[in-house]
Coordinates of N, CA, C and O in Angstrom, one line a residue:
L288 N 24.4 72.3 106.6 CA 24.5 71.2 105.1 C 24.6 72.7 103.7 O 25.3 72.2 103.5
I289 N 23.4 73.1 104.5 CA 23.2 73.9 102.6 C 24.5 74.8 102.6 O 24.6 75.8 101.4
A290 N 25.5 75.5 104.4 CA 26.2 76.3 104.6 C 27.3 75.3 103.4 O 28.2 76.3 102.9
I291 N 27.6 74.5 103.4 CA 29.0 74.1 102.8 C 29.2 73.8 101.4 O 30.6 74.2 101.5
P292 N 28.3 74.4 100.1 CA 28.8 74.5 99.5 C 29.5 75.9 98.9 O 30.3 76.7 98.3
F293 N 28.6 77.0 100.1 CA 29.2 78.4 100.5 C 30.4 78.8 100.6 O 31.6 78.9 100.2
L294 N 31.0 76.9 101.8 CA 32.2 77.6 102.5 C 33.3 77.0 101.5 O 34.0 77.1 101.9
A295 N 32.9 76.1 100.7 CA 34.2 75.7 100.1 C 34.0 76.1 99.2 O 35.7 76.9 98.6
G296 N 33.6 76.5 98.7 CA 33.8 77.8 97.6 C 34.1 78.8 98.3 O 35.3 79.7 97.1
G297 N 33.8 79.5 98.8 CA 34.9 81.0 99.5 C 36.1 80.3 99.9 O 37.3 81.2 99.6
V298 N 36.3 79.4 100.1 CA 37.9 78.9 100.1 C 38.9 78.7 98.6 O 39.9 79.2 98.8
F299 N 37.7 78.1 98.4 CA 38.5 77.7 96.8 C 38.8 79.5 96.3 O 40.1 79.6 95.7
Y300 N 38.1 80.4 96.8 CA 37.7 81.8 96.0 C 39.4 82.2 96.9 O 39.9 83.3 96.1
V301 N 39.2 82.3 97.9 CA 40.3 82.9 99.3 C 42.0 81.9 98.4 O 42.9 82.4 97.8
T302 N 41.6 80.7 98.5 CA 42.8 80.4 98.0 C 43.2 80.9 95.9 O 44.8 81.4 96.5
R303 N 43.0 80.9 95.5 CA 43.1 82.1 94.3 C 43.7 82.8 94.1 O 44.4 83.0 93.7
R304 N 42.9 83.2 95.2 CA 43.8 85.0 94.7 C 45.0 85.5 95.9 O 45.7 85.8 95.7
L305 N 44.5 84.8 97.2 CA 46.4 83.6 97.2 C 46.9 83.7 96.1 O 48.6 84.3 96.3
T306 N 47.1 82.3 95.8 CA 47.8 81.9 94.9 C 48.1 83.4 93.7 O 49.1 83.3 93.7
A307 N 47.2 83.9 93.3 CA 47.3 85.5 92.9 C 48.5 85.8 93.4 O 49.3 86.6 92.7
L308 N 47.9 87.1 94.4 CA 48.8 88.1 94.8 C 50.7 87.1 94.8 O 51.4 87.9 94.8
R309 N 50.6 85.9 95.4 CA 51.9 85.9 95.5 C 52.9 85.5 94.5 O 53.9 85.7 93.9
R310 N 52.1 85.0 93.1 CA 52.6 85.2 91.7 C 52.9 86.9 91.1 O 53.8 87.1 90.9
A311 N 51.9 87.6 92.0 CA 52.3 89.2 91.6 C 54.3 89.3 92.4 O 54.7 90.6 91.8
Q312 N 53.7 89.1 93.8 CA 54.8 89.6 94.6 C 56.3 88.7 93.8 O 57.3 89.2 93.6
R313 N 55.8 87.9 93.9 CA 57.4 87.0 92.9 C 57.7 87.6 92.3 O 59.2 88.1 91.9
E314 N 56.8 88.2 91.0 CA 56.8 88.8 89.8 C 57.8 90.0 89.7 O 58.7 90.2 89.4
K315 N 57.2 91.2 91.1 CA 57.7 92.1 90.9 C 59.0 92.1 91.7 O 60.7 92.5 91.1
L316 N 59.5 91.3 93.1 CA 60.8 90.0 93.5 C 62.5 90.2 91.9 O 62.7 90.8 92.5
Q317 N 61.4 89.2 91.0 CA 62.3 89.0 90.3 C 62.6 90.4 89.1 O 63.4 89.9 88.8
I318 N 61.6 91.3 88.8 CA 62.1 92.4 88.2 C 63.4 93.8 88.8 O 64.2 93.4 88.4
K319 N 62.5 93.3 90.6 CA 63.8 93.7 91.0 C 64.8 93.3 91.2 O 66.4 93.7 91.2
E320 N 64.9 92.1 91.1 CA 66.3 91.4 91.3 C 67.2 90.7 89.7 O 67.8 91.5 89.6
R321 N 66.2 91.0 88.7 CA 67.4 91.6 87.3 C 67.6 93.0 86.7 O 68.8 92.8 87.0
E322 N 66.8 93.8 88.0 CA 67.0 95.0 87.7 C 68.4 95.8 88.5 O 70.0 96.0 87.9
A323 N 68.9 95.0 89.9 CA 69.7 95.2 90.3 C 71.0 93.9 90.1 O 72.4 94.2 90.0
A324 N 70.8 93.4 89.6 CA 71.8 92.0 88.9 C 72.6 93.2 87.9 O 73.5 93.2 87.6
A325 N 71.7 93.7 87.1 CA 72.3 94.3 86.0 C 72.7 95.0 86.6 O 73.7 95.9 85.7
I326 N 73.1 96.1 87.4 CA 73.4 97.2 88.3 C 75.0 97.0 88.7 O 76.1 97.1 88.4
V327 N 75.3 95.5 89.1 CA 76.1 95.0 89.8 C 77.1 94.5 89.1 O 78.1 94.6 88.9
S328 N 76.3 93.9 87.4 CA 76.8 93.6 86.6 C 77.7 94.5 85.5 O 78.9 94.6 85.1
E329 N 77.1 95.8 85.2 CA 78.0 96.7 85.0 C 79.0 97.1 85.4 O 79.8 97.4 85.2
Q330 N 79.1 97.2 87.0 CA 79.5 97.8 88.0 C 81.7 96.8 87.4 O 82.3 97.5 87.9
R331 N 80.7 95.7 87.7 CA 81.9 94.2 87.4 C 82.7 94.6 85.8 O 84.0 94.5 86.8
N332 N 81.7 94.6 85.5 CA 82.1 95.0 83.9 C 83.3 96.0 84.0 O 84.3 96.6 83.3
E333 N 82.3 97.4 84.8 CA 83.5 98.2 84.2 C 84.9 98.6 85.6 O 85.8 98.4 84.7
N334 N 84.5 97.8 86.0 CA 85.8 97.1 86.6 C 87.0 96.4 86.2 O 88.0 96.9 85.7
W335 N 86.2 95.6 85.3 CA 87.5 94.6 84.3 C 87.4 95.2 82.7 O 88.8 95.2 83.0
E336 N 86.8 96.1 82.7 CA 87.0 97.2 81.3 C 89.0 98.2 82.6 O 89.4 98.3 81.6
R337 N 88.3 97.9 83.8 CA 89.7 98.9 84.3 C 91.1 98.1 84.5 O 91.9 98.4 84.1
V338 N 90.1 96.9 84.6 CA 91.7 95.7 84.8 C 92.6 96.1 83.5 O 93.4 95.6 83.5
Q339 N 92.0 95.5 82.5 CA 92.5 95.4 81.0 C 92.3 96.4 80.6 O 93.6 97.0 79.5
K340 N 92.2 97.5 81.2 CA 93.1 99.0 80.5 C 94.8 99.1 81.1 O 95.4 99.2 80.2
Y341 N 94.5 98.7 82.2 CA 96.2 98.7 83.2 C 96.6 97.8 82.0 O 98.4 98.5 82.5
L342 N 96.3 96.7 82.1 CA 97.4 95.8 81.3 C 97.5 96.1 80.2 O 98.6 95.1 79.7
A343 N 97.1 96.2 79.7 CA 97.2 96.7 77.9 C 98.5 97.7 77.5 O 99.1 97.8 77.2
S344 N 99.1 98.8 79.0 CA 98.7 99.6 78.7 C 101.1 99.7 79.0 O 101.2 98.0 79.3
G345 N 101.5 100.1 78.7 CA 102.4 99.4 78.2 C 103.2 99.6 79.2 O 105.5 99.6 80.0
N346 N 103.3 100.3 80.3 CA 103.6 100.6 81.8 C 103.4 99.4 83.1 O 102.4 98.9 83.4
P347 N 104.9 98.9 83.8 CA 104.5 98.3 84.7 C 103.9 98.2 86.1 O 103.1 98.1 86.7
A348 N 104.1 99.7 85.9 CA 102.8 99.9 87.6 C 102.4 99.9 87.3 O 100.8 99.4 88.1
E349 N 101.5 100.5 85.8 CA 99.8 99.9 85.8 C 99.7 98.1 85.4 O 98.9 97.9 85.7
W350 N 100.6 97.3 84.9 CA 100.1 96.6 85.4 C 99.9 95.5 86.9 O 99.2 95.4 87.2
K351 N 100.7 96.0 87.4 CA 100.2 96.2 89.1 C 99.1 96.9 89.2 O 99.2 95.7 90.2
L352 N 98.4 98.0 88.7 CA 97.5 98.4 89.5 C 96.8 96.8 88.5 O 95.3 97.3 89.7
A353 N 96.2 96.9 87.5 CA 95.6 96.0 87.1 C 95.4 94.1 88.2 O 94.4 94.6 88.3
I354 N 96.8 93.8 88.6 CA 97.0 92.5 89.0 C 95.7 93.1 90.8 O 95.3 92.4 91.5
I355 N 96.2 94.7 91.5 CA 96.1 94.5 93.0 C 94.0 95.1 92.5 O 93.3 94.4 93.3
E356 N 94.2 95.7 91.4 CA 92.6 95.9 91.2 C 91.9 94.8 91.4 O 90.6 94.2 91.1
A357 N 92.2 93.6 89.9 CA 91.8 92.1 90.4 C 90.9 92.0 91.7 O 90.1 90.7 91.5
D358 N 92.4 91.2 92.5 CA 92.2 91.3 93.4 C 91.1 91.3 94.2 O 90.4 90.9 95.3
T359 N 90.9 93.3 94.5 CA 89.7 93.5 95.4 C 88.5 92.9 94.7 O 87.5 93.0 95.2
M360 N 87.9 92.5 93.3 CA 87.2 92.2 92.5 C 87.0 90.5 92.9 O 86.6 90.0 93.5
L361 N 88.0 90.1 93.6 CA 88.4 88.6 93.2 C 88.0 88.8 95.1 O 86.3 87.9 95.5
D362 N 88.1 89.8 95.7 CA 87.8 89.6 96.9 C 86.2 90.0 97.4 O 85.4 89.4 97.8
E363 N 85.4 90.6 96.5 CA 84.6 91.4 96.6 C 83.2 89.9 95.8 O 82.4 90.4 96.3
M364 N 83.6 89.4 95.0 CA 82.8 88.0 94.4 C 83.0 87.3 96.4 O 82.1 87.1 96.1
V365 N 84.0 87.2 96.4 CA 84.1 86.1 97.7 C 83.2 86.3 98.9 O 82.9 85.7 99.2
K366 N 83.3 87.8 99.2 CA 82.3 88.0 99.9 C 81.0 87.8 100.4 O 80.3 87.5 100.4
K367 N 80.9 88.6 98.4 CA 79.2 88.4 98.3 C 78.8 86.9 98.1 O 77.9 86.8 98.3
M368 N 79.3 86.0 97.8 CA 79.5 84.4 98.5 C 79.3 83.5 99.9 O 79.1 83.1 100.5
N369 N 79.9 85.0 100.8 CA 78.8 85.0 102.3 C 79.3 84.0 102.4 O 79.4 83.4 103.6
Y370 N 81.3 83.4 102.1 CA 81.9 83.0 103.3 C 82.7 83.8 103.9 O 83.3 84.8 103.8
P371 N 83.2 83.0 105.4 CA 83.2 84.2 106.2 C 84.7 84.0 106.4 O 85.4 83.3 105.7
G372 N 85.3 85.2 107.0 CA 86.4 85.7 107.0 C 86.5 87.1 107.3 O 86.0 88.1 106.9
E373 N 88.1 87.6 108.2 CA 88.1 89.2 107.8 C 89.0 89.1 106.6 O 88.9 90.7 106.4
N374 N 89.9 88.4 105.4 CA 90.2 89.1 104.2 C 90.1 88.0 103.6 O 89.2 87.0 104.4
L375 N 91.0 88.4 102.9 CA 90.5 87.5 101.2 C 91.0 85.7 101.7 O 90.6 84.7 101.3
G376 N 92.4 85.9 102.4 CA 92.7 84.8 102.4 C 92.0 83.9 104.0 O 92.1 82.4 103.0
E377 N 91.7 84.7 104.8 CA 91.1 83.8 105.3 C 89.3 83.5 104.6 O 89.2 82.4 105.0
R378 N 88.9 83.7 103.8 CA 88.0 83.1 103.4 C 88.2 82.5 102.5 O 86.8 81.9 102.2
L379 N 89.1 82.4 101.6 CA 90.1 81.6 100.7 C 90.1 80.1 101.2 O 89.2 79.1 101.4
K380 N 90.8 80.5 102.7 CA 90.3 79.3 103.5 C 89.0 78.4 103.7 O 89.4 76.7 103.7
A381 N 88.0 79.0 104.2 CA 86.5 78.6 104.6 C 86.0 78.6 103.1 O 84.8 76.9 103.1
I382 N 86.4 78.5 102.2 CA 86.2 76.9 100.4 C 86.4 75.7 100.5 O 87.8 75.5 100.8
E383 N 85.2 74.7 100.4 CA 85.7 73.9 100.1 C 85.9 73.4 98.3 O 85.7 74.1 98.1
P384 N 87.4 72.7 98.5 CA 87.9 72.7 96.8 C 86.8 72.6 96.0 O 86.7 72.4 94.2
S385 N 85.7 71.6 96.1 CA 84.7 71.1 95.1 C 83.6 72.2 94.9 O 83.2 71.7 94.1
D386 N 83.6 73.5 96.0 CA 82.3 74.8 95.8 C 83.4 74.5 94.8 O 82.3 75.9 94.6
F387 N 84.6 75.0 94.0 CA 85.4 76.4 93.4 C 86.1 75.1 92.2 O 87.3 75.3 93.0
T388 N 85.9 75.0 92.1 CA 87.3 74.2 91.1 C 89.0 74.8 90.5 O 89.5 74.6 90.2
T389 N 88.6 76.6 90.9 CA 89.7 77.3 89.8 C 90.0 77.9 91.5 O 90.9 78.8 90.9
L390 N 90.2 77.3 92.8 CA 90.5 77.2 93.9 C 92.2 77.9 93.7 O 92.5 79.2 94.4
D391 N 93.1 77.6 93.3 CA 93.7 77.3 93.1 C 94.3 78.0 92.7 O 95.8 79.4 92.9
A392 N 93.6 78.6 91.5 CA 93.8 79.7 90.3 C 93.6 81.1 91.6 O 94.3 82.5 91.4
A393 N 92.6 80.9 92.5 CA 92.3 82.1 92.9 C 93.2 82.1 94.3 O 93.3 83.4 94.5
W394 N 94.0 80.9 94.9 CA 95.2 81.5 95.8 C 95.9 81.9 94.9 O 96.6 82.9 95.5
E395 N 96.5 81.4 93.8 CA 98.0 82.5 93.2 C 98.1 82.9 93.2 O 99.3 84.1 93.3
A396 N 97.0 83.3 92.3 CA 97.1 85.5 91.5 C 96.9 86.8 93.4 O 97.4 87.2 93.1
P397 N 96.0 86.0 94.2 CA 96.4 86.8 95.3 C 98.2 87.0 96.2 O 98.7 88.2 96.6
K398 N 98.6 85.8 96.2 CA 100.2 86.0 96.4 C 101.1 87.1 95.5 O 101.5 87.3 95.8
V399 N 100.8 86.7 93.8 CA 101.7 88.1 93.5 C 101.5 89.5 93.9 O 102.3 90.4 94.5
R400 N 99.3 89.6 94.2 CA 99.8 90.8 94.9 C 99.9 91.7 95.9 O 100.6 92.4 96.2
N401 N 100.6 90.1 96.2 CA 101.2 90.4 97.9 C 102.1 90.6 97.9 O 103.1 92.3 98.7
Q402 N 103.2 90.5 97.0 CA 104.4 90.6 96.9 C 104.2 91.9 95.9 O 105.7 93.3 96.3
I403 N 103.3 92.5 95.1 CA 103.0 94.3 94.9 C 103.9 94.7 96.1 O 103.7 95.4 95.6
A404 N 103.1 94.3 96.9 CA 102.0 95.4 97.8 C 103.2 95.3 98.8 O 103.6 96.8 99.8
H405 N 103.5 94.2 98.8 CA 104.5 94.2 100.6 C 106.2 94.5 100.1 O 107.3 94.9 101.2
Q406 N 106.8 94.1 99.0 CA 108.0 94.4 98.0 C 108.9 95.6 97.5 O 107.4 95.0 96.1
G407 N 108.8 96.3 98.3 CA 108.7 98.2 97.4 C 109.9 97.6 96.1 O 109.6 98.1 94.6
D408 N 110.3 97.2 95.6 CA 111.5 96.2 94.8 C 111.3 95.1 93.7 O 111.4 94.8 92.8
F409 N 109.4 95.2 93.9 CA 109.0 93.7 92.8 C 109.4 94.3 92.0 O 108.4 95.2 91.9
V410 N 109.9 93.7 90.5 CA 109.5 93.6 89.3 C 108.2 93.0 88.6 O 108.9 91.4 89.1
L411 N 108.1 93.5 87.8 CA 107.2 92.6 87.3 C 106.8 92.6 85.9 O 106.8 93.7 85.2
T412 N 107.2 91.1 85.2 CA 107.0 91.0 83.4 C 106.3 91.3 82.9 O 105.3 91.3 83.7
R413 N 105.6 91.3 81.8 CA 104.6 91.4 81.2 C 104.3 90.9 80.8 O 102.5 90.7 80.9
R414 N 104.5 89.4 80.7 CA 104.5 87.6 80.8 C 103.6 87.0 82.5 O 103.2 87.1 81.9
E415 N 104.7 87.4 83.4 CA 103.9 87.6 84.8 C 102.4 88.5 84.9 O 101.9 87.7 85.6
A416 N 102.1 90.0 84.6 CA 101.6 90.6 84.3 C 99.6 89.5 83.9 O 99.5 89.2 84.3
D417 N 100.2 89.1 82.8 CA 99.4 88.5 81.9 C 99.3 86.9 82.3 O 97.9 87.0 82.5
R418 N 99.7 86.7 82.9 CA 99.2 84.8 83.7 C 98.7 84.8 85.2 O 97.9 83.7 84.4
V419 N 99.5 85.8 85.7 CA 98.0 86.7 86.9 C 97.0 86.8 86.1 O 95.5 86.7 87.2
I420 N 96.8 88.3 86.0 CA 95.6 88.2 84.8 C 94.4 86.9 84.8 O 93.7 87.2 85.2
G421 N 95.2 86.2 83.8 CA 94.5 85.1 83.2 C 93.9 84.6 84.5 O 93.3 83.4 84.5
L422 N 95.3 84.5 85.4 CA 94.5 83.0 86.7 C 93.1 84.4 86.9 O 92.0 83.0 87.5
F423 N 93.0 85.8 87.0 CA 92.4 86.4 87.9 C 90.9 85.8 86.5 O 89.3 85.5 87.3
K424 N 91.1 86.1 85.8 CA 90.1 85.7 84.6 C 89.2 84.1 84.7 O 87.8 84.1 84.3
K425 N 90.0 83.3 85.0 CA 89.3 82.4 85.2 C 89.0 81.7 86.7 O 87.6 81.0 86.2
V426 N 88.7 82.4 87.3 CA 87.7 82.3 88.8 C 87.2 83.5 88.1 O 85.5 82.7 88.8
F427 N 86.4 85.0 88.2 CA 85.6 85.1 87.4 C 84.5 84.9 86.7 O 83.5 84.9 86.4
E428 N 85.1 84.2 85.6 CA 84.9 83.3 84.5 C 83.1 82.0 85.3 O 82.5 81.6 84.6
E429 N 84.8 81.0 86.1 CA 83.6 80.7 87.2 C 82.4 81.1 87.1 O 81.8 80.1 86.9
F430 N 82.8 81.7 88.0 CA 81.5 82.1 88.8 C 80.4 83.7 87.9 O 79.5 84.4 88.2
K431 N 80.8 83.2 86.5 CA 80.3 84.4 85.6 C 79.7 86.4 86.5 O 79.2 86.3 86.2
Y432 N 81.5 86.3 86.8 CA 80.8 87.5 87.6 C 82.0 88.9 86.3 O 81.7 89.6 86.8
I433 N 82.2 88.5 84.8 CA 82.8 88.9 84.1 C 82.0 88.2 83.1 O 81.9 87.6 82.7

C-alpha cells in the first residue's frame, strides 16, 4: 500500500520523460524536413529558371527545350506524389480529377512535348510556346512546385 504512491510517481515521471523525448525527436525531424524541402525547392526553382531562360530566347529550338524541361519537371513532380506508372502518361491516368484541378492542363502540355520529340519538322510558334509553358506553370503553381 505504501508503494502505490511511489509507483504512481514513477509512472508519471516516465510518461513525462517519454513525452519530452518524442517532442525532441519530432522537432529534429521537422528541422531535417525543412532543410530537405529547401534543397528540393532550390533545385526546382533552378529548373524553372532554366525553363524561363529558354523561353525568353528568340530561338525556337530553345522554346522546345523549355517545353521538354518543363515536361521533365512535371514527371518528377507526379513521381514524387507517388502516382503509379512507368511513364508520365500512365501516371496521369492514375490521377483522380478531384485530386488534381489542373489535370487537363497536365495532359495537354505533354502532348506538345511529344510532338516536339517525335515530329522532326514540328514548327513551334512563340505564341504556342508561351501557351504551353503557361499550362505547365498552372499545374506547378497548384501544387506549389514553383
